[in-house]
Structure formats: structure tokens, C-alpha cells
CSV table of C-alpha atoms in Angstrom, one decimal:
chain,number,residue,atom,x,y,z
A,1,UNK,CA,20.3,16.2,-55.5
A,2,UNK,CA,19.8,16.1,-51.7
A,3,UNK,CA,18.7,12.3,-52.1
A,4,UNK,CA,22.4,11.6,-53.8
A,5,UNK,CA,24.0,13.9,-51.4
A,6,UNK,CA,22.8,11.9,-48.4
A,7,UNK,CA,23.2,8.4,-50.5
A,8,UNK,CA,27.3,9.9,-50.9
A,9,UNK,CA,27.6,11.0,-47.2
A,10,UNK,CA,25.9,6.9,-46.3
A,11,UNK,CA,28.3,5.2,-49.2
A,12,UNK,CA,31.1,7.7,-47.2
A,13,UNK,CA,30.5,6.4,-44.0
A,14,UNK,CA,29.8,2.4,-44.9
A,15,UNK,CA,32.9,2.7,-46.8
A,16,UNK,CA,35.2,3.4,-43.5
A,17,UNK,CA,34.0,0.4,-42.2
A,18,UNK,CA,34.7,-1.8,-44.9
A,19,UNK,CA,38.1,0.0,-45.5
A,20,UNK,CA,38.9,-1.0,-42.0
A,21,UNK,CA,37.6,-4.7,-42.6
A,22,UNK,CA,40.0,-5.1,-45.3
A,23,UNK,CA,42.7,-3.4,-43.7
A,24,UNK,CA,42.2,-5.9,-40.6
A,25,UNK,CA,42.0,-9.0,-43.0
A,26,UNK,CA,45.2,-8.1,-44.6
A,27,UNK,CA,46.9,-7.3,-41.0
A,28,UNK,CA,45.5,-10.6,-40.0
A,29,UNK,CA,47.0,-12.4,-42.6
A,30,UNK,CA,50.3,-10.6,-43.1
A,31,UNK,CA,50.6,-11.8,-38.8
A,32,UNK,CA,49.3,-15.6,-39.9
A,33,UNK,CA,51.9,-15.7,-42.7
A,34,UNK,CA,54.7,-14.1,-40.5
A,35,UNK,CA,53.9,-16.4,-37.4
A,36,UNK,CA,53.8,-19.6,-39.6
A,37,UNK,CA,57.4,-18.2,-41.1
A,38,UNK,CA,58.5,-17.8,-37.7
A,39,UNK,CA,57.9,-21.7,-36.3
A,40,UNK,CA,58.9,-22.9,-39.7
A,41,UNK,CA,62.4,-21.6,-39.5
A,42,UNK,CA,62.8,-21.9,-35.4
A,43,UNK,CA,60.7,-25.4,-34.6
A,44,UNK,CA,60.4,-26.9,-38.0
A,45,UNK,CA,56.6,-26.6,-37.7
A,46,UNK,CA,53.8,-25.6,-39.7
A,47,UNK,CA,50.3,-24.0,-39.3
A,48,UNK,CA,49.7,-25.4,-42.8
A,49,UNK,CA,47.2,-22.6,-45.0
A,50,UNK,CA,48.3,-19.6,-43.9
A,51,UNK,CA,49.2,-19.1,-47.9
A,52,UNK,CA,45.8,-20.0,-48.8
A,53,UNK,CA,44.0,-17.2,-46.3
A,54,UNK,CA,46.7,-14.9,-46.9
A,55,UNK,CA,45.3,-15.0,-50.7
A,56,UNK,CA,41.7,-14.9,-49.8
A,57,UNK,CA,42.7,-11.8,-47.3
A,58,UNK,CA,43.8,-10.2,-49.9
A,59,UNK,CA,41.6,-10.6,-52.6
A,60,UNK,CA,38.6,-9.6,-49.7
A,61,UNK,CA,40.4,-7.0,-48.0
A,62,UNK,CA,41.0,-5.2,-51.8
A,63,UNK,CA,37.5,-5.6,-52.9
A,64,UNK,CA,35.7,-4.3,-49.8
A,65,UNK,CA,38.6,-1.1,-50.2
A,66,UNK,CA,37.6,-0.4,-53.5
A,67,UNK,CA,35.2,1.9,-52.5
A,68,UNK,CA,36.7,4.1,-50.1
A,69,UNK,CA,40.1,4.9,-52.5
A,70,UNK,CA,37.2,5.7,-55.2
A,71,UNK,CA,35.7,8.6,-52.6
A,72,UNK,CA,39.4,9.8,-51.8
A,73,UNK,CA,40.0,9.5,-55.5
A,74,UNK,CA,43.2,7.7,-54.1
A,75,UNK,CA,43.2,5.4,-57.6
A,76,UNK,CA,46.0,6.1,-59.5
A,77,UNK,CA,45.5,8.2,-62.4
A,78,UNK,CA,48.0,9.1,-65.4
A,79,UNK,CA,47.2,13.1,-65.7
A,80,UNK,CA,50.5,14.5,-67.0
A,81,UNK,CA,48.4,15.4,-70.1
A,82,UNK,CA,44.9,15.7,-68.1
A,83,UNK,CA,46.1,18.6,-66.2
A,84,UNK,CA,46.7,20.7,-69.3
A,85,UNK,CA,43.3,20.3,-70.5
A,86,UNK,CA,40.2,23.0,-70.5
A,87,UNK,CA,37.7,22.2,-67.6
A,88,UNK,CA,34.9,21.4,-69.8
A,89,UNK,CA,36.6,18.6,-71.5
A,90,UNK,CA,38.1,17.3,-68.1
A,91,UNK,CA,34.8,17.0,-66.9
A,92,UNK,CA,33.4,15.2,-69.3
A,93,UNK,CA,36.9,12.5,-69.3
A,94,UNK,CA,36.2,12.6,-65.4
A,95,UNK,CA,32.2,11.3,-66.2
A,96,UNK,CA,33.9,8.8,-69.1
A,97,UNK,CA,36.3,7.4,-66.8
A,98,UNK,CA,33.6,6.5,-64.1
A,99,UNK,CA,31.5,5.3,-66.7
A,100,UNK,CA,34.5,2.5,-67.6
A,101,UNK,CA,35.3,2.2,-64.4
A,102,UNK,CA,32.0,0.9,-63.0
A,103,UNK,CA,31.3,-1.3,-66.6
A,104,UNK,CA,34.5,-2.8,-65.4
A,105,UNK,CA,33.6,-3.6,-62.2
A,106,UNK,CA,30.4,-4.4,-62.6
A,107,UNK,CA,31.3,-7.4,-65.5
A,108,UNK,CA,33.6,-8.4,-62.9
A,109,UNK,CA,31.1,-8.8,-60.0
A,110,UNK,CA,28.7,-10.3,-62.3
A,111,UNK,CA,31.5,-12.9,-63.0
A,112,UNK,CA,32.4,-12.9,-59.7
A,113,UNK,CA,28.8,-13.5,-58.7
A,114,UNK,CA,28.7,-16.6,-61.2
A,115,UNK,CA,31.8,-18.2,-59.9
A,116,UNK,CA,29.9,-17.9,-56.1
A,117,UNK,CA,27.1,-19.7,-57.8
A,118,UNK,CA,28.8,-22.3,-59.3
A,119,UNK,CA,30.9,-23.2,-56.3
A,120,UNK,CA,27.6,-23.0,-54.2
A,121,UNK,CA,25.4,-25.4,-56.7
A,122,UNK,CA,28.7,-27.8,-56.8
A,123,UNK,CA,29.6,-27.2,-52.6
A,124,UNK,CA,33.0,-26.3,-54.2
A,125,UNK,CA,36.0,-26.7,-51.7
A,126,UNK,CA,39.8,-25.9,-52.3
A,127,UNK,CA,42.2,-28.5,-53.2
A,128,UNK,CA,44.6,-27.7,-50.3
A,129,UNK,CA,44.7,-29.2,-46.6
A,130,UNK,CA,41.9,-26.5,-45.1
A,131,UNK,CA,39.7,-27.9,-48.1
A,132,UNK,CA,37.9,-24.4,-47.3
A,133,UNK,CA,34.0,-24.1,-48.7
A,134,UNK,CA,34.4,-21.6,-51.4
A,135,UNK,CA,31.3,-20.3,-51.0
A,136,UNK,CA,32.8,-18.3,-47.7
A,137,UNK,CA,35.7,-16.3,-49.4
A,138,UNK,CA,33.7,-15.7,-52.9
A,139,UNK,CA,30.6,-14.8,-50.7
A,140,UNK,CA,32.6,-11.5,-49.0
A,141,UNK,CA,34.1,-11.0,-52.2
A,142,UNK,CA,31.0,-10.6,-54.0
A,143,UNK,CA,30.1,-8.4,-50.8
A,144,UNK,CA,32.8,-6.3,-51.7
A,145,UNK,CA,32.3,-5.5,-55.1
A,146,UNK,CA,28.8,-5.1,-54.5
A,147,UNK,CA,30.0,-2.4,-52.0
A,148,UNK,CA,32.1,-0.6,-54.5
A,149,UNK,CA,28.8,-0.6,-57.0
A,150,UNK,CA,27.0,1.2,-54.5
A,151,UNK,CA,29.7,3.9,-53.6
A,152,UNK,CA,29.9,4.2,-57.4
A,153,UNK,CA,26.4,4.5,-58.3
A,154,UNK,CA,25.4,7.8,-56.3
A,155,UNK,CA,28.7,9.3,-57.0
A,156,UNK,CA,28.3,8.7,-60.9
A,157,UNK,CA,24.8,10.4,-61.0
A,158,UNK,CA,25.9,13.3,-58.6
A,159,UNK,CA,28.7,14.0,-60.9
A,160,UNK,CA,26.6,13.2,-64.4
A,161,UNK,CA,24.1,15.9,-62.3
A,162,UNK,CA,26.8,18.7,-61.8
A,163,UNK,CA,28.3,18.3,-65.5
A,164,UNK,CA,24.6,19.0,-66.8
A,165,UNK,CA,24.0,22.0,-65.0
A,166,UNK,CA,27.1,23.1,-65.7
A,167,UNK,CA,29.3,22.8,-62.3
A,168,UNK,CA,32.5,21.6,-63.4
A,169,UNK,CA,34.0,22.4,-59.5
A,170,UNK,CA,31.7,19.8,-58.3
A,171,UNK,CA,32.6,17.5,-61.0
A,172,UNK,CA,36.4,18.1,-60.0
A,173,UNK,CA,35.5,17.6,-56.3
A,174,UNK,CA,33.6,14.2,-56.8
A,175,UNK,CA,35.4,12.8,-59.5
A,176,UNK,CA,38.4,14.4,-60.9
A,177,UNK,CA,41.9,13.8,-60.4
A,178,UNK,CA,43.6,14.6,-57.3
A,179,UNK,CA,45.8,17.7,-57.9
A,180,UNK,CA,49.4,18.1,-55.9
A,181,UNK,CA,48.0,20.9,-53.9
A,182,UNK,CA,45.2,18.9,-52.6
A,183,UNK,CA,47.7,16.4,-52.0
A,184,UNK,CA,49.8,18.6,-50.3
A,185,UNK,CA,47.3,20.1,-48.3
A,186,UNK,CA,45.9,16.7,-47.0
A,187,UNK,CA,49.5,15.6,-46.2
A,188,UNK,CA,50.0,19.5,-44.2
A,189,UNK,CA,46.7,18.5,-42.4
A,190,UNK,CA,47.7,14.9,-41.6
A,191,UNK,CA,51.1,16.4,-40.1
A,192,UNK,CA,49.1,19.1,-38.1
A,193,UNK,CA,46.9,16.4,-36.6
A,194,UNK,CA,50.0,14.4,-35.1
A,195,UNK,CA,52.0,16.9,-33.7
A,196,UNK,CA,48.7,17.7,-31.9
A,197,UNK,CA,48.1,14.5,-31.1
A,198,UNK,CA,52.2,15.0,-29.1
């Protein structure tokens, strides 16, 4: 338990960093693409592929996220008939819905791992004016996925763990869905910290 607990705490902390990445990649791009609209529309000029990285961006930037909204349970969840259900049996849909989530994810990073291959074996470049290698945006997707894997992995045993020994709270915490209170209650904390920060 201590080993997943640390491995959690390590996945919690890697996965600021790559939240940040792909929060600067998207920032990056959504400046590229405005920039690029900008001397378009007042000098007639383009940067030329600032559509092409803008996609890349985003496709990165969402993979290497995935991780940190799994910890914050920040996925979107449909619970209007979840909530009415006994503990036990939300537990167990909590487990079940990590379990698809992570076959899911890891068919598509095996995939994804595939097309990097290919485009690797072939020196695959796009068919647009940056004629980018492939290999460089599939490579940090791959990263990314492989990154939500890992956050998955501890978090899935740790919960599979609490649900055997019979702590459903734990398996609320870790992996259940987000209730309006704990909403609330992060949203009262977030408020508290900027009228601090004033």
C-alpha cells in the first residue's frame, strides 16, 4: 500500500508538469494561430502551418493532460443515477469504469505506438508546406499516453486494494465521481486563495 501510495503522490506530481506542458503547447498555438490571423487580415501575409501545429498542439497538449484530470477526477461523468446508488455497488462501477477506461486507452496508445513506428520505418513527413517528420508529434503523443498509463496504473491497484479490504471512502476518494459539495468546496477554497492573494 505504501509502495502505491508513494507511486500516486510521484504520478501526482509528474502529472503537474505535463498538465502545464500541454497547457503551454495549446497557449502556444492558440498565439501562432491568432498572430498568423492577425497579418493575414492587416498585411496580406502568412506564416504558412500554423493550422498544422495548432492540430499537433492540441492532440499533445490533450494527451499529456489526460492524466492530471484522471487524479482531479475532472472527466466528465453522467452520475444522475450513480448518485442514488448503495456504496458497495458504486465502488465496484468506480473499479469497472477504470478498468474501461485504461483498456481504452491503452488499445489506443498501442495503436498510437504503431502509427509512430510506421511513420518512423517509412521517415513519414506531412503533406503540407512544413513537410514536418512525423515521428516528432506522434513521438510526444505516445509520451503522453504513456504518461496517462502510468497515472492510471497505481491508481487502479490502490483502488482495486481499498474495494477488497473493504474501504469504499478510499475508493470514493481515488476514483469515484466528484460530488457538488466537493465541487463547491474546491471552488470556496479557490475563491479564498485569490482574495488572499488581493
Amino acid at each position: 500500500m505504501t509502495l502505491l501510495d508513494r507511486w500516486l503522490e510521484f504520478a501526482d506530481r509528474l502529472s503537474r508538469y505535463a498538465v502545464w506542458f500541454g497547457g503551454a503547447l495549446v497557449l502556444a498555438s492558440a498565439l501562432l494561430v491568432s498572430v498568423d490571423v492577425l497579418l493575414r487580415k492587416l498585411l496580406l501575409v502568412s506564416l504558412g502551418g500554423a493550422d498544422e501545429l495548432s492540430g499537433y498542439a492540441f492532440a499533445i497538449g490533450t494527451a499529456w493532460a489526460l492524466g492530471f484530470t484522471l487524479l482531479r477526477r475532472a472527466n466528465v461523468r453522467v452520475d444522475a443515477l450513480y448518485s442514488r446508488l448503495p456504496a458497495p455497488l458504486c465502488a465496484v462501477l468506480d473499479i469497472i469504469a477504470l478498468l474501461s477506461l485504461g483498456l481504452f486507452i491503452g488499445l489506443l496508445a498501442q495503436q498510437a505506438w504503431d502509427v509512430l513506428a510506421t511513420s518512423i520505418s517509412f521517415e513519414a513527413r506531412a503533406t503540407t508546406p512544413l513537410q514536418t517528420p512525423l515521428w516528432i508529434p506522434q513521438s510526444l503523443w505516445v509520451i503522453g499516453l504513456g504518461l496517462f498509463l502510468f497515472t492510471l496504473l497505481p491508481l487502479l491497484l490502490r483502488s482495486l486494494l481499498a474495494l477488497v479490504t473493504g474501504d469504499l471512502a478510499t475508493v470514493r476518494r481515488l476514483a469515484g465521481a466528484r460530488t457538488i459539495e466537493e465541487d463547491a468546496a474546491d471552488e470556496s477554497a479557490h475563491t479564498a486563495a485569490l482574495r488572499v492573494k488581493e
